[in-house]
CSV table of C-alpha atoms in Angstrom, one decimal:
chain,number,residue,atom,x,y,z
A,19,ARG,CA,99.4,170.6,62.1
A,20,LEU,CA,102.7,170.0,61.4
A,21,ARG,CA,102.2,171.5,57.7
A,22,LEU,CA,101.2,174.9,59.8
A,23,ALA,CA,104.6,174.5,61.9
A,24,VAL,CA,106.8,174.1,59.1
A,25,ASP,CA,105.3,176.8,57.0
A,26,LYS,CA,105.6,179.2,60.1
A,27,ALA,CA,109.3,178.3,60.3
A,28,LEU,CA,110.3,178.6,56.7
A,29,ALA,CA,108.3,181.8,57.0
A,30,ALA,CA,110.8,182.9,59.5
A,31,ASN,CA,113.9,181.8,57.6
A,32,MET,CA,114.7,178.5,59.5
A,33,THR,CA,116.7,176.2,57.2
A,34,ARG,CA,114.9,172.8,56.1
A,35,ASP,CA,117.8,171.2,58.3
A,36,THR,CA,116.8,173.0,61.4
A,37,ILE,CA,113.1,172.1,60.7
A,38,GLU,CA,113.9,168.5,60.4
A,39,ARG,CA,115.4,168.5,63.6
A,40,ALA,CA,112.7,170.0,65.3
A,41,VAL,CA,110.3,167.7,63.4
A,42,LYS,CA,112.6,164.4,64.8
A,43,ARG,CA,112.6,166.0,68.1
A,44,GLY,CA,108.7,166.4,68.1
A,45,THR,CA,107.8,163.3,67.0
A,46,GLY,CA,110.5,161.5,69.3
A,47,GLU,CA,112.2,160.0,66.1
A,48,GLY,CA,116.0,158.9,66.3
A,49,ASP,CA,115.7,158.4,70.2
A,50,ASP,CA,113.4,156.9,72.4
A,51,THR,CA,112.2,160.1,74.2
A,52,ASN,CA,108.7,160.9,74.1
A,53,TYR,CA,107.6,164.2,74.0
A,54,ASP,CA,103.9,165.6,75.3
A,55,GLU,CA,102.3,168.8,74.3
A,56,ILE,CA,101.3,170.7,77.3
A,57,ARG,CA,99.3,174.1,78.1
A,58,TYR,CA,99.5,175.6,81.0
A,59,GLU,CA,97.6,179.1,81.8
A,60,GLY,CA,97.8,181.7,84.3
A,61,TYR,CA,97.7,185.4,85.2
A,62,GLY,CA,100.3,187.7,85.0
A,63,PRO,CA,101.0,191.5,86.1
A,64,ALA,CA,97.9,193.6,86.0
A,65,GLY,CA,95.3,190.6,85.9
A,66,THR,CA,96.3,190.0,82.6
A,67,ALA,CA,95.5,186.0,81.0
A,68,ILE,CA,98.7,184.2,79.6
A,69,MET,CA,98.8,180.9,77.8
A,70,VAL,CA,102.1,178.9,77.4
A,71,ASP,CA,102.3,176.1,75.0
A,72,CYS,CA,104.9,173.6,75.5
A,73,LEU,CA,106.4,170.3,73.9
A,74,THR,CA,108.3,168.3,76.7
A,75,ASP,CA,109.8,165.2,77.3
A,76,ASN,CA,109.8,166.0,81.3
A,77,ARG,CA,106.9,167.6,82.7
A,78,ASN,CA,107.9,168.0,86.1
A,79,ARG,CA,110.6,170.3,85.0
A,80,THR,CA,108.6,172.5,82.5
A,81,VAL,CA,105.7,173.1,84.9
A,82,SER,CA,108.5,174.1,87.6
A,83,GLU,CA,110.1,176.6,85.2
A,84,VAL,CA,107.1,177.7,84.1
A,85,ARG,CA,105.5,178.5,87.4
A,86,HIS,CA,109.0,180.1,88.5
A,87,ALA,CA,108.5,182.3,85.4
A,88,PHE,CA,105.1,183.4,86.9
A,89,THR,CA,105.8,183.9,90.7
A,90,LYS,CA,108.9,185.9,89.6
A,91,ALA,CA,106.8,188.4,87.4
A,92,GLY,CA,104.4,188.5,90.5
A,93,GLY,CA,102.0,186.2,88.4
A,94,ASN,CA,100.3,183.2,89.3
A,95,LEU,CA,99.8,179.9,87.4
A,96,GLY,CA,96.4,178.5,87.0
A,97,THR,CA,94.4,175.3,86.6
A,98,ASP,CA,93.5,173.9,83.3
A,99,GLY,CA,90.6,176.2,81.5
A,100,SER,CA,91.1,179.0,84.0
A,101,VAL,CA,92.0,181.7,81.1
A,102,ALA,CA,91.7,179.3,77.8
A,103,TYR,CA,88.2,180.6,77.5
A,104,MET,CA,89.4,184.3,76.8
A,105,PHE,CA,91.0,183.0,74.0
A,106,ALA,CA,89.5,181.4,70.4
A,107,ARG,CA,92.0,180.2,67.4
A,108,SER,CA,92.1,182.0,64.2
A,109,GLY,CA,94.7,182.1,61.3
A,110,VAL,CA,96.3,185.0,60.3
A,111,LEU,CA,97.6,186.1,57.0
A,112,MET,CA,99.7,189.2,57.0
A,113,TYR,CA,100.5,191.4,54.1
A,114,PRO,CA,103.1,194.4,54.3
A,115,PRO,CA,102.3,197.9,53.7
A,116,GLY,CA,101.9,198.7,50.1
A,117,SER,CA,99.8,195.8,49.3
A,118,ASP,CA,96.9,196.0,47.1
A,119,GLU,CA,94.1,196.6,49.5
A,120,ASP,CA,90.7,196.1,47.6
A,121,ALA,CA,92.4,193.1,45.6
A,122,ILE,CA,93.6,191.1,48.8
A,123,MET,CA,89.9,191.9,50.5
A,124,GLU,CA,88.0,190.5,47.5
A,125,ALA,CA,90.2,187.7,47.1
A,126,ALA,CA,90.2,187.0,51.1
A,127,LEU,CA,86.4,187.0,51.3
A,128,GLU,CA,86.0,184.6,48.0
A,129,ALA,CA,88.3,182.3,49.7
A,130,GLY,CA,86.4,182.2,52.8
A,131,ALA,CA,88.2,184.4,55.1
A,132,GLU,CA,86.2,185.6,58.2
A,133,ASP,CA,87.4,189.3,58.1
A,134,VAL,CA,90.2,191.8,56.7
A,135,VAL,CA,91.9,194.4,59.2
A,136,ASN,CA,93.9,197.2,58.1
A,137,ASN,CA,96.4,198.0,60.6
A,138,ASP,CA,97.8,201.7,61.3
A,139,ASP,CA,100.9,200.9,60.0
A,140,GLY,CA,99.5,200.2,56.4
A,141,SER,CA,99.7,196.2,56.6
A,142,ILE,CA,96.6,194.1,55.9
A,143,GLU,CA,95.7,191.3,58.3
A,144,VAL,CA,93.3,188.6,56.7
A,145,ILE,CA,91.7,186.5,59.6
A,146,THR,CA,90.5,183.2,59.0
A,147,SER,CA,88.7,180.5,61.2
A,148,PHE,CA,91.2,177.7,62.6
A,149,GLU,CA,89.3,175.1,60.3
A,150,GLU,CA,89.6,177.0,57.2
A,151,PHE,CA,93.2,178.4,57.5
A,152,ILE,CA,95.2,176.2,55.0
A,153,ALA,CA,92.0,176.2,52.4
A,154,VAL,CA,92.2,180.5,52.6
A,155,LYS,CA,96.2,180.3,52.5
A,156,ASP,CA,96.5,177.9,49.7
A,157,ALA,CA,93.7,179.9,47.7
A,158,MET,CA,95.2,183.2,48.4
A,159,SER,CA,98.7,181.9,47.1
A,160,ALA,CA,97.0,180.5,44.2
A,161,ALA,CA,95.7,183.8,43.4
A,162,ASN,CA,99.1,185.5,43.7
A,163,TYR,CA,98.7,186.9,47.0
A,164,GLN,CA,101.1,185.1,49.0
A,165,PRO,CA,101.2,186.4,52.7
A,166,GLU,CA,104.3,187.8,54.3
A,167,THR,CA,103.5,185.5,57.3
A,168,ALA,CA,100.8,182.9,58.0
A,169,GLU,CA,100.2,181.5,61.3
A,170,VAL,CA,97.9,180.0,63.6
A,171,VAL,CA,97.3,182.1,66.9
A,172,GLU,CA,95.1,182.6,70.1
A,173,LYS,CA,93.0,185.7,69.8
A,174,ALA,CA,91.8,186.9,72.8
A,175,ALA,CA,88.1,187.9,72.9
A,176,ASN,CA,88.9,191.0,74.9
A,177,LEU,CA,92.2,193.0,75.2
A,178,ILE,CA,93.3,194.8,78.6
A,179,ASP,CA,94.9,198.0,78.2
A,180,VAL,CA,98.2,198.2,80.0
A,181,GLY,CA,100.2,200.8,81.1
A,182,LEU,CA,104.1,201.2,81.0
A,183,ASP,CA,105.0,199.7,84.2
A,184,ASP,CA,102.7,196.7,83.8
A,185,ALA,CA,103.5,196.4,80.2
A,186,GLU,CA,107.4,196.2,81.1
A,187,LYS,CA,106.6,193.3,83.7
A,188,ILE,CA,104.5,191.5,81.0
A,189,MET,CA,107.4,191.8,78.2
A,190,ARG,CA,109.8,190.5,80.9
A,191,LEU,CA,107.7,187.6,81.7
A,192,ILE,CA,107.1,186.8,78.1
A,193,ASP,CA,110.4,186.7,77.3
A,194,THR,CA,111.3,184.5,80.4
A,195,LEU,CA,108.8,182.1,79.1
A,196,GLU,CA,109.9,182.4,75.5
A,197,ASP,CA,113.6,181.9,76.5
A,198,LEU,CA,112.6,178.2,77.8
A,199,ASP,CA,113.4,175.3,75.6
A,200,ASP,CA,110.0,173.9,76.4
A,201,VAL,CA,108.3,176.5,75.7
A,202,GLN,CA,106.9,177.0,72.1
A,203,ASP,CA,104.4,179.6,72.1
A,204,VAL,CA,103.1,182.4,74.4
A,205,HIS,CA,99.7,184.0,74.2
A,206,THR,CA,98.6,187.0,76.1
A,207,ASN,CA,95.3,189.0,76.3
A,208,ALA,CA,97.5,192.4,77.2
A,209,ASP,CA,97.0,195.3,74.9
A,210,PHE,CA,100.3,197.2,74.0
A,211,SER,CA,99.1,201.1,72.9
A,212,ASP,CA,101.6,202.4,70.2
A,213,GLU,CA,102.9,204.7,72.7
A,214,VAL,CA,103.8,202.3,75.1
A,215,MET,CA,105.6,200.1,72.5
A,216,GLU,CA,107.5,203.1,71.8
A,217,GLN,CA,108.5,203.7,75.2
A,218,LEU,CA,109.5,200.1,75.6
A,219,SER,CA,111.6,200.2,72.7
A,220,SER,CA,113.2,203.4,73.6
């Protein structure tokens, strides 16, 4: 699991020093602080499901900050398990537009991937089970198909289409949550159409 985090951080161009500091913080090395991994679940605008993964040395502070973010956005923090059942953990290897689609598909399926998805922009996603993620990633790299990014994500079983107004509120909530020091990852089942994303970025 630590290897996944380091791989993801390196792919995001974090320096090894930054990663080592984060690892020390996570393991409590160098001080007596204990950090806990906690997941909060709740509902955002338009009834969308949101999961928030945190690493904290103070649960009370973290739950207070996360609850405040939900409330401010018109959502509410739920109980454990209230939305987790709507998600499944998967591995995703991303290849940029222009990659050799047939070769990647053949190599991915041979490596044990569950699915290969061609996106509208020409990029390719190789989907794996959580358990097979590292094995598939290593097999693809060994076959000279190094992914642009590789990460474990929580994939929603069913996505909820949201309009522009709700999309703005949901994006604001996600941004607020991601800005919190203790938050590591935010997952949602909200689906933003290309049209909505264009309007959001304009």
